[in-house]
Coordinates of C-alpha atoms and ligand atoms in Angstrom, one line a residue:
M18 CA -18.4 21.2 5.0
T19 CA -18.8 24.8 6.1
M20 CA -16.2 26.0 8.7
E21 CA -18.5 25.9 11.7
R22 CA -16.9 26.1 15.1
V23 CA -17.5 22.8 16.7
A24 CA -16.7 22.0 20.4
I25 CA -16.5 18.4 21.5
V26 CA -16.7 18.0 25.2
G27 CA -14.8 14.8 26.2
G28 CA -11.8 13.1 24.6
G29 CA -13.0 9.5 25.0
P30 CA -13.3 7.1 22.0
G31 CA -16.5 8.8 20.8
G32 CA -15.3 12.4 21.0
L33 CA -11.9 11.6 19.4
M34 CA -13.5 9.6 16.6
L35 CA -15.9 12.5 15.9
A36 CA -12.9 14.9 15.8
R37 CA -11.1 12.7 13.4
L38 CA -14.0 12.3 11.0
L39 CA -14.8 16.0 11.1
Q40 CA -11.1 16.8 10.3
L41 CA -11.3 14.5 7.3
R42 CA -14.2 16.8 6.1
G43 CA -12.1 19.9 6.5
C44 CA -13.6 21.1 9.8
L45 CA -11.3 21.9 12.8
P46 CA -13.2 21.0 15.9
T47 CA -11.8 21.6 19.4
V48 CA -11.9 18.7 21.9
F49 CA -12.0 19.8 25.6
E50 CA -10.7 16.9 27.8
R51 CA -10.4 17.1 31.6
D52 CA -7.4 14.7 31.8
A53 CA -4.2 16.7 32.0
H54 CA -2.6 14.5 29.4
A55 CA -3.2 11.2 27.5
G56 CA -1.5 9.1 30.1
E57 CA -3.0 10.7 33.2
R58 CA -5.1 7.7 34.2
P59 CA -5.3 4.1 33.1
Q60 CA -7.8 3.9 30.4
G61 CA -9.2 0.5 31.5
G62 CA -9.3 -2.9 29.9
S63 CA -9.7 -4.4 26.5
L64 CA -12.5 -3.6 24.0
D65 CA -13.8 -5.7 21.2
L66 CA -14.7 -3.8 18.0
H67 CA -17.7 -5.1 16.0
G68 CA -17.7 -5.2 12.2
E69 CA -20.6 -2.9 11.4
T70 CA -20.1 -0.3 14.2
G71 CA -16.6 0.0 15.8
Q72 CA -14.6 -1.5 12.9
R73 CA -16.6 0.4 10.3
A74 CA -15.8 3.7 12.1
I75 CA -12.1 2.8 12.1
R76 CA -12.2 2.1 8.4
L77 CA -14.0 5.3 7.6
A78 CA -11.5 7.2 9.7
G79 CA -8.7 5.8 7.5
L80 CA -7.2 4.0 10.5
A81 CA -7.6 0.3 9.5
A82 CA -3.8 -0.3 9.3
E83 CA -3.1 1.3 12.7
F84 CA -6.0 -0.7 14.2
A85 CA -4.8 -4.0 12.6
A86 CA -1.3 -3.4 14.1
A87 CA -2.6 -3.0 17.6
A88 CA -5.6 -5.4 17.6
R89 CA -5.6 -8.9 19.1
P90 CA -7.8 -11.1 17.0
E91 CA -6.4 -14.1 18.9
D92 CA -8.1 -13.0 22.2
Q93 CA -11.7 -13.6 21.3
G94 CA -12.3 -16.8 23.3
D95 CA -14.9 -17.4 26.0
R96 CA -14.8 -19.7 29.0
L97 CA -17.5 -20.3 31.7
Y98 CA -16.9 -21.9 35.0
D99 CA -19.2 -23.1 37.8
V100 CA -18.4 -22.0 41.4
D101 CA -16.7 -25.4 42.0
G102 CA -14.3 -24.6 39.3
S103 CA -15.8 -27.0 36.6
L104 CA -15.4 -25.7 33.1
L105 CA -18.8 -25.6 31.6
Y106 CA -18.0 -23.9 28.3
D107 CA -14.8 -23.3 26.3
R108 CA -14.6 -21.7 22.9
D109 CA -11.3 -20.4 21.4
G110 CA -13.0 -17.7 19.3
Q111 CA -10.8 -18.5 16.3
G112 CA -12.3 -17.0 13.1
D113 CA -14.6 -14.5 15.0
D114 CA -14.6 -11.0 13.8
R115 CA -14.6 -9.0 17.0
P116 CA -10.9 -8.3 17.5
E117 CA -9.8 -6.9 20.9
I118 CA -7.8 -3.7 21.4
D119 CA -6.6 -2.1 24.6
R120 CA -8.4 1.1 25.4
T121 CA -5.1 2.9 25.7
A122 CA -4.0 1.8 22.3
L123 CA -7.3 2.8 20.7
R124 CA -7.1 6.3 22.3
Q125 CA -3.5 6.6 21.1
I126 CA -4.4 5.7 17.5
L127 CA -7.1 8.3 17.5
L128 CA -5.0 11.0 19.1
E129 CA -2.1 10.5 16.7
S130 CA -4.6 10.9 13.8
L131 CA -5.6 14.4 14.9
A132 CA -4.1 17.7 13.9
P133 CA -1.8 19.1 16.6
G134 CA -3.6 21.1 19.2
T135 CA -7.0 19.6 18.5
V136 CA -7.3 18.3 22.1
R137 CA -7.1 20.9 24.9
W138 CA -5.9 18.8 27.8
G139 CA -6.6 19.7 31.4
S140 CA -9.9 21.4 30.3
L141 CA -12.7 20.4 32.5
V142 CA -15.8 22.0 31.0
R143 CA -17.9 23.5 33.8
E144 CA -20.3 25.7 31.8
I145 CA -22.1 25.5 28.5
A146 CA -24.4 28.4 27.9
P147 CA -26.5 29.5 24.8
D148 CA -26.1 33.0 23.5
A149 CA -27.5 34.9 20.4
E150 CA -24.9 33.5 18.1
G151 CA -24.2 30.0 19.4
W152 CA -22.8 28.6 22.6
T153 CA -20.1 29.5 25.1
V154 CA -18.0 26.7 26.5
A155 CA -16.1 27.5 29.7
G156 CA -14.0 26.1 32.5
D157 CA -11.2 27.2 34.8
G158 CA -9.1 29.6 32.7
F159 CA -10.8 29.1 29.4
R160 CA -14.0 30.5 27.7
A161 CA -14.7 30.2 24.0
R162 CA -17.7 30.5 21.6
F163 CA -18.9 27.8 19.2
D164 CA -21.7 27.2 16.7
R165 CA -22.2 23.6 17.7
V166 CA -21.4 21.7 20.9
V167 CA -21.3 17.9 21.2
G168 CA -21.4 16.3 24.7
A169 CA -19.1 13.3 24.4
D170 CA -18.3 13.5 28.1
G171 CA -19.4 10.0 29.2
G172 CA -22.1 8.7 31.6
W173 CA -21.9 11.6 34.0
S174 CA -22.1 14.2 31.2
R175 CA -22.3 17.9 32.1
V176 CA -23.8 18.6 28.7
R177 CA -26.8 16.2 29.1
P178 CA -28.7 18.3 31.7
L179 CA -29.2 21.0 29.0
L180 CA -31.1 18.5 27.0
S181 CA -32.6 16.0 29.4
T182 CA -33.5 15.5 33.0
A183 CA -32.5 11.8 32.9
V184 CA -29.8 10.7 35.4
P185 CA -27.9 7.4 35.5
E186 CA -29.3 5.0 38.1
Y187 CA -27.5 2.3 40.0
E188 CA -28.0 -1.1 38.5
G189 CA -27.5 -3.0 41.8
V190 CA -24.2 -4.5 40.8
T191 CA -20.7 -3.3 41.7
L192 CA -17.5 -4.6 40.1
V193 CA -14.1 -4.5 41.8
E194 CA -11.5 -4.2 39.1
L195 CA -8.3 -6.2 39.5
G196 CA -5.0 -6.2 37.6
F197 CA -2.6 -9.1 36.9
D198 CA 0.4 -9.8 34.7
T199 CA 0.7 -13.2 33.1
E200 CA 4.3 -13.6 34.2
R201 CA 3.7 -13.2 37.9
H202 CA 0.2 -14.9 37.8
P203 CA 0.5 -18.0 35.6
A204 CA -2.5 -19.7 37.3
V205 CA -4.8 -16.7 36.4
D206 CA -3.3 -16.8 32.9
A207 CA -4.2 -20.5 32.6
L208 CA -7.7 -19.9 34.0
T209 CA -8.4 -17.1 31.5
G210 CA -7.8 -19.1 28.3
S211 CA -7.7 -17.3 25.0
G212 CA -9.9 -14.3 25.8
K213 CA -12.4 -13.9 28.6
M214 CA -13.6 -16.1 31.4
F215 CA -16.7 -15.9 33.6
A216 CA -17.2 -17.8 36.8
V217 CA -20.8 -17.4 37.8
G218 CA -22.6 -18.2 41.1
D219 CA -25.6 -17.0 43.1
N220 CA -25.8 -13.3 42.3
R221 CA -22.0 -12.9 42.0
A222 CA -19.4 -13.4 39.3
L223 CA -15.6 -13.5 38.8
I224 CA -14.4 -12.3 35.4
T225 CA -11.0 -12.1 33.8
Q226 CA -10.1 -10.8 30.4
R227 CA -6.9 -10.9 28.5
N228 CA -5.4 -7.5 27.7
G229 CA -2.3 -6.7 25.6
H230 CA 1.3 -6.7 26.7
G231 CA 0.9 -9.7 29.1
H232 CA -1.8 -8.1 31.2
I233 CA -5.1 -9.5 32.5
R234 CA -7.9 -7.5 33.9
G235 CA -10.2 -9.0 36.4
Y236 CA -13.6 -8.1 37.9
A237 CA -15.3 -9.4 41.0
G238 CA -18.9 -8.5 40.7
V239 CA -21.4 -8.6 43.6
R240 CA -25.0 -7.4 44.2
I241 CA -24.7 -4.8 47.0
S242 CA -26.5 -1.6 47.8
E243 CA -25.3 1.7 46.4
A244 CA -24.5 2.9 49.9
L245 CA -22.2 -0.1 50.5
A246 CA -20.6 0.4 47.1
Q247 CA -19.8 4.0 48.2
D248 CA -18.3 2.6 51.4
W249 CA -16.1 0.1 49.5
R250 CA -14.8 3.0 47.4
K251 CA -13.4 4.6 50.5
L252 CA -11.8 1.4 52.0
P253 CA -8.1 0.5 51.7
P254 CA -7.5 -2.3 49.2
A255 CA -6.9 -4.9 52.0
Q256 CA -10.4 -4.3 53.4
V257 CA -12.0 -4.5 50.0
R258 CA -10.2 -7.8 49.4
A259 CA -11.5 -9.1 52.8
A260 CA -15.0 -8.1 51.9
L261 CA -14.7 -10.0 48.6
R262 CA -13.2 -13.1 50.3
Q263 CA -16.4 -13.2 52.4
A264 CA -18.7 -12.7 49.4
F265 CA -17.0 -15.5 47.5
A266 CA -16.5 -17.9 50.5
G267 CA -17.0 -21.5 49.4
W268 CA -16.0 -21.0 45.8
A269 CA -13.2 -23.1 44.4
P270 CA -9.6 -21.9 45.2
S271 CA -8.8 -22.1 41.5
L272 CA -11.3 -19.2 41.1
T273 CA -10.8 -17.2 44.3
Q274 CA -7.1 -16.8 43.5
V275 CA -8.4 -14.0 41.3
I276 CA -9.5 -12.1 44.5
D277 CA -6.4 -13.2 46.5
S278 CA -3.7 -12.3 44.0
G279 CA -5.0 -9.4 41.9
E280 CA -4.0 -5.8 42.4
I281 CA -7.1 -3.8 43.3
I282 CA -7.5 -1.0 40.8
A283 CA -11.0 0.4 41.3
V284 CA -14.5 -0.2 42.8
R285 CA -17.0 0.5 40.0
A286 CA -20.7 0.7 40.8
L287 CA -22.6 0.1 37.6
H288 CA -25.0 2.8 36.5
A289 CA -27.3 3.1 33.4
L290 CA -29.5 5.7 31.9
P291 CA -33.2 4.8 31.4
I292 CA -33.5 2.4 28.5
G293 CA -34.7 4.3 25.5
H294 CA -33.4 7.6 26.7
R295 CA -34.4 10.4 24.3
W296 CA -34.7 14.2 24.3
D297 CA -36.3 17.0 22.3
S298 CA -33.7 18.1 19.8
R299 CA -32.2 21.5 20.6
P300 CA -30.4 23.3 17.7
G301 CA -26.6 23.5 18.2
L302 CA -26.3 21.0 21.0
T303 CA -26.2 17.2 21.0
L304 CA -24.7 14.2 22.7
L305 CA -23.1 10.9 21.7
G306 CA -21.8 7.7 23.3
D307 CA -22.3 7.1 27.0
A308 CA -23.5 10.7 27.5
A309 CA -26.6 9.7 25.5
H310 CA -27.0 6.0 26.4
L311 CA -24.9 4.9 29.3
M312 CA -25.5 1.2 30.0
S313 CA -23.8 -1.6 31.9
P314 CA -20.8 -3.2 30.1
F315 CA -22.7 -6.5 29.8
S316 CA -23.7 -5.8 26.2
G317 CA -20.1 -5.3 25.1
E318 CA -21.6 -2.6 22.9
G319 CA -20.6 0.7 24.7
V320 CA -17.6 1.7 22.7
N321 CA -19.0 0.3 19.5
L322 CA -22.1 2.5 19.9
A323 CA -19.9 5.6 20.7
L324 CA -17.9 5.0 17.5
A325 CA -21.0 4.4 15.4
D326 CA -22.6 7.6 16.8
A327 CA -19.4 9.5 15.8
V328 CA -19.8 8.3 12.2
D329 CA -23.4 9.2 12.0
L330 CA -23.0 12.6 13.7
A331 CA -20.1 13.5 11.4
D332 CA -22.3 12.8 8.4
A333 CA -25.2 14.8 10.0
L334 CA -23.0 17.8 10.9
G335 CA -21.5 17.6 7.4
S336 CA -24.9 18.0 5.8
G337 CA -25.1 21.5 7.4
G338 CA -28.7 21.6 8.6
W339 CA -29.9 20.7 12.1
P340 CA -32.7 18.4 10.8
A341 CA -30.0 15.9 9.9
V342 CA -28.6 16.1 13.4
S343 CA -32.1 15.6 14.8
E344 CA -32.5 12.6 12.6
F345 CA -29.1 11.3 13.9
E346 CA -30.5 11.6 17.5
S347 CA -33.4 9.4 16.6
V348 CA -31.2 6.8 15.0
M349 CA -28.8 6.8 17.9
A350 CA -31.7 6.5 20.4
A351 CA -33.1 3.5 18.6
R352 CA -29.7 1.8 18.3
G353 CA -28.9 2.6 22.0
E354 CA -32.3 1.2 23.1
T355 CA -31.7 -2.2 21.5
A356 CA -28.2 -2.4 23.0
A357 CA -29.4 -1.2 26.4
E358 CA -32.1 -4.0 26.5
G359 CA -29.3 -6.5 25.7
A360 CA -27.1 -5.0 28.4
A361 CA -29.9 -5.2 31.0
Q362 CA -30.5 -8.8 30.1
G363 CA -26.8 -9.7 30.2
L364 CA -26.5 -8.2 33.6
A365 CA -29.6 -9.9 34.9
G366 CA -28.3 -13.2 33.5
A367 CA -24.8 -12.9 35.0
F368 CA -26.1 -11.9 38.5
S369 CA -29.1 -14.1 39.2
S370 CA -30.0 -16.8 41.7
K371 CA -29.8 -19.3 38.8
G372 CA -26.0 -19.3 38.9
A373 CA -24.2 -20.0 35.6
A374 CA -27.2 -21.4 33.7
P375 CA -28.4 -18.2 32.0
V376 CA -24.8 -17.4 30.9
L377 CA -24.3 -20.9 29.5
E378 CA -27.6 -20.7 27.7
H379 CA -26.5 -17.4 26.1
Y380 CA -23.2 -18.8 25.0
L381 CA -24.9 -21.9 23.5
E382 CA -27.3 -19.7 21.6
R383 CA -24.4 -17.6 20.3
T384 CA -22.6 -20.7 19.2
L385 CA -25.6 -21.6 17.1
D386 CA -26.1 -18.0 15.9
P387 CA -22.8 -16.1 16.0
G388 CA -24.7 -12.8 15.3
A389 CA -26.7 -13.1 18.5
Ligands
FAD427 C1 -15.7 -1.9 33.6 C2 -16.1 -1.5 32.2 C3 -15.9 -2.4 31.1 C4 -16.3 -2.1 29.8 N1 -16.1 -2.9 28.8 C5 -16.5 -2.7 27.6 C6 -16.3 -3.6 26.5 O1 -15.7 -4.7 26.7 N2 -16.8 -3.3 25.3 C7 -17.5 -2.1 25.1 O2 -17.9 -1.8 23.9 N3 -17.6 -1.2 26.0 C8 -17.2 -1.4 27.3 N4 -17.4 -0.6 28.3 C9 -18.1 0.7 28.0 C10 -17.2 1.7 27.3 O3 -16.1 1.9 28.1 C11 -18.0 3.0 27.0 O4 -19.2 2.8 26.5 C12 -17.1 3.9 26.1 O5 -15.9 4.3 26.7 C13 -17.9 5.2 25.9 O6 -17.1 6.1 25.2 P1 -17.5 7.7 25.3 O7 -16.4 8.3 24.4 O8 -18.9 7.9 25.0 O9 -17.2 8.1 26.8 P2 -16.0 7.9 27.8 O10 -15.1 6.8 27.3 O11 -16.6 7.9 29.1 O12 -15.2 9.3 27.6 C14 -15.6 10.5 28.1 C15 -14.4 11.4 28.2 O13 -14.9 12.7 28.6 C16 -14.1 13.3 29.5 N5 -14.9 14.2 30.3 C17 -15.9 13.9 31.2 N6 -16.4 15.0 31.7 C18 -15.8 16.1 31.1 C19 -15.9 17.5 31.2 N7 -16.8 18.1 32.0 N8 -15.0 18.2 30.6 C20 -14.1 17.7 29.8 N9 -13.9 16.3 29.6 C21 -14.8 15.5 30.3 C22 -13.5 12.1 30.3 O14 -12.3 12.3 31.0 C23 -13.4 11.0 29.2 O15 -12.1 11.1 28.6 C24 -17.0 -0.8 29.6 C25 -17.2 0.1 30.6 C26 -16.8 -0.3 31.9 C27 -17.1 0.7 33.1

C-alpha cells in the first residue's frame, strides 16, 4: 500500500479495527480520539460478534487468540418474561456462534495491537477542511494534514456533515442503563439466566444482560417524548428511579427489582439515521460504522457492521484508487440498510401495545432458523 497519510477520527471499535488492518498493510494511520485515555469512561456493555462480520474482522486482524481468551461463548442464552413474571421462553444458547465480549475488553485488544502512538488521546476533532493537497484535521492544540480522512466518530459524527445533510432522529424510546454485580444482586443474576433476558409489556421493557467479571447490565426502556428524555438526563438518579417505578407499576416484583436495585448509569435516548442513508462520494473523505448508519441496538448488528466496514474500507484504501472506496460506500450502505430495517422492526416489536407476543414470535422463528 502507498504511504498515504490517513486520519481516522474516532477510536471506537470501527476506527481502531481500521487502524489495525491498515497497519498490517504497512500504512501508519493516525487515530484522533476525544477521550483523554482508554479508561476515561465506561465503554458500555457486552457485544456479541457474528461469524461473517465481527468475528471475520477479528480473524483478518490476526487477533483470534486474544479474542478467544476474552470472549464468553457461554453467555449466549435468551430469556423472555411476561409482565407478571412468567417465563415465556428460555434458551441456553449452547452451540451458538455469537460469543459475547465486553466492549472494554474489545477496545483493549485492538489498542494493544496498534503501534505505539497511533492513537492521539484527548484529541476532539473540531474541524476538517479540504485544501489543494488533501485535508486538514484540527482541534484544540493540534492541526495536521492528511491525504484521506475517515469519520469513525459515531452517531453524532462531526465528519458526516461534510458528506451528508442527514441527522439522527429520535426513535421514541429511551433506555435507562443500570449496573449490577452478581454477588450483591443474586436475584437479578438468577433472573438473567445464561445471557440476556427481556421482560416485555405494553410499550415498555426491562432487559438485563450478563457481562464479564460478574457484572450485569440492565436497561429499563420506555416510550417517552424526546423532551421528557432530555429532562430525565438532568434528574438525580433517585428521581429517575421514581419515574421508572411509576412507568413499571403493576409489574411483578421479581422484575421490578431491576429498577429498585440497579445503579443508574445513564439515560440513553435512542436515535437513528434514516434507513438507507447514502451520500455522493467525495474523494479523500469517507465514513464507517455508526457515523454512516447509526441504528437502534435492537438489531444487535452495530458493532458487527462497524468491524465489517473496517475490513472493506482497509481493502478499498489498499487498492489505492478512490473508485474502490466509492464502491465500499455502496456496499456499506446496502449492508447498513438491511440491518437498519431489522433494528427498526426489533424496536417496534419490543415496544408495542402487543406486549411480549412479537418478541416471542421472533425468538420462535429464530429457533427454527438460527440465521434469522
Ligand atoms: C445501549 C446500547 C447497546 C448496544 N448494544 C449493542 C450490541 O449488543 N451489539 C452490537 O453490535 N451493537 C450494540 N450497540 C451499538 C454499538 O455500540 C455501535 O454500533 C458501535 O459502537 C459503533 O462503533 P463505531 O466505532 O462506529 O462508533 P463508536 O463506538 O460510537 O465510537 C466512536 C468513537 O469516536 C469518538 N469521537 C466522537 N466524536 C469525536 C471527535 N469529534 N473527535 C475525536 N473522537 C471522537 C468517541 O469518543 C468514540 O470513541 C449498542 C449501542 C447502545 C447505545
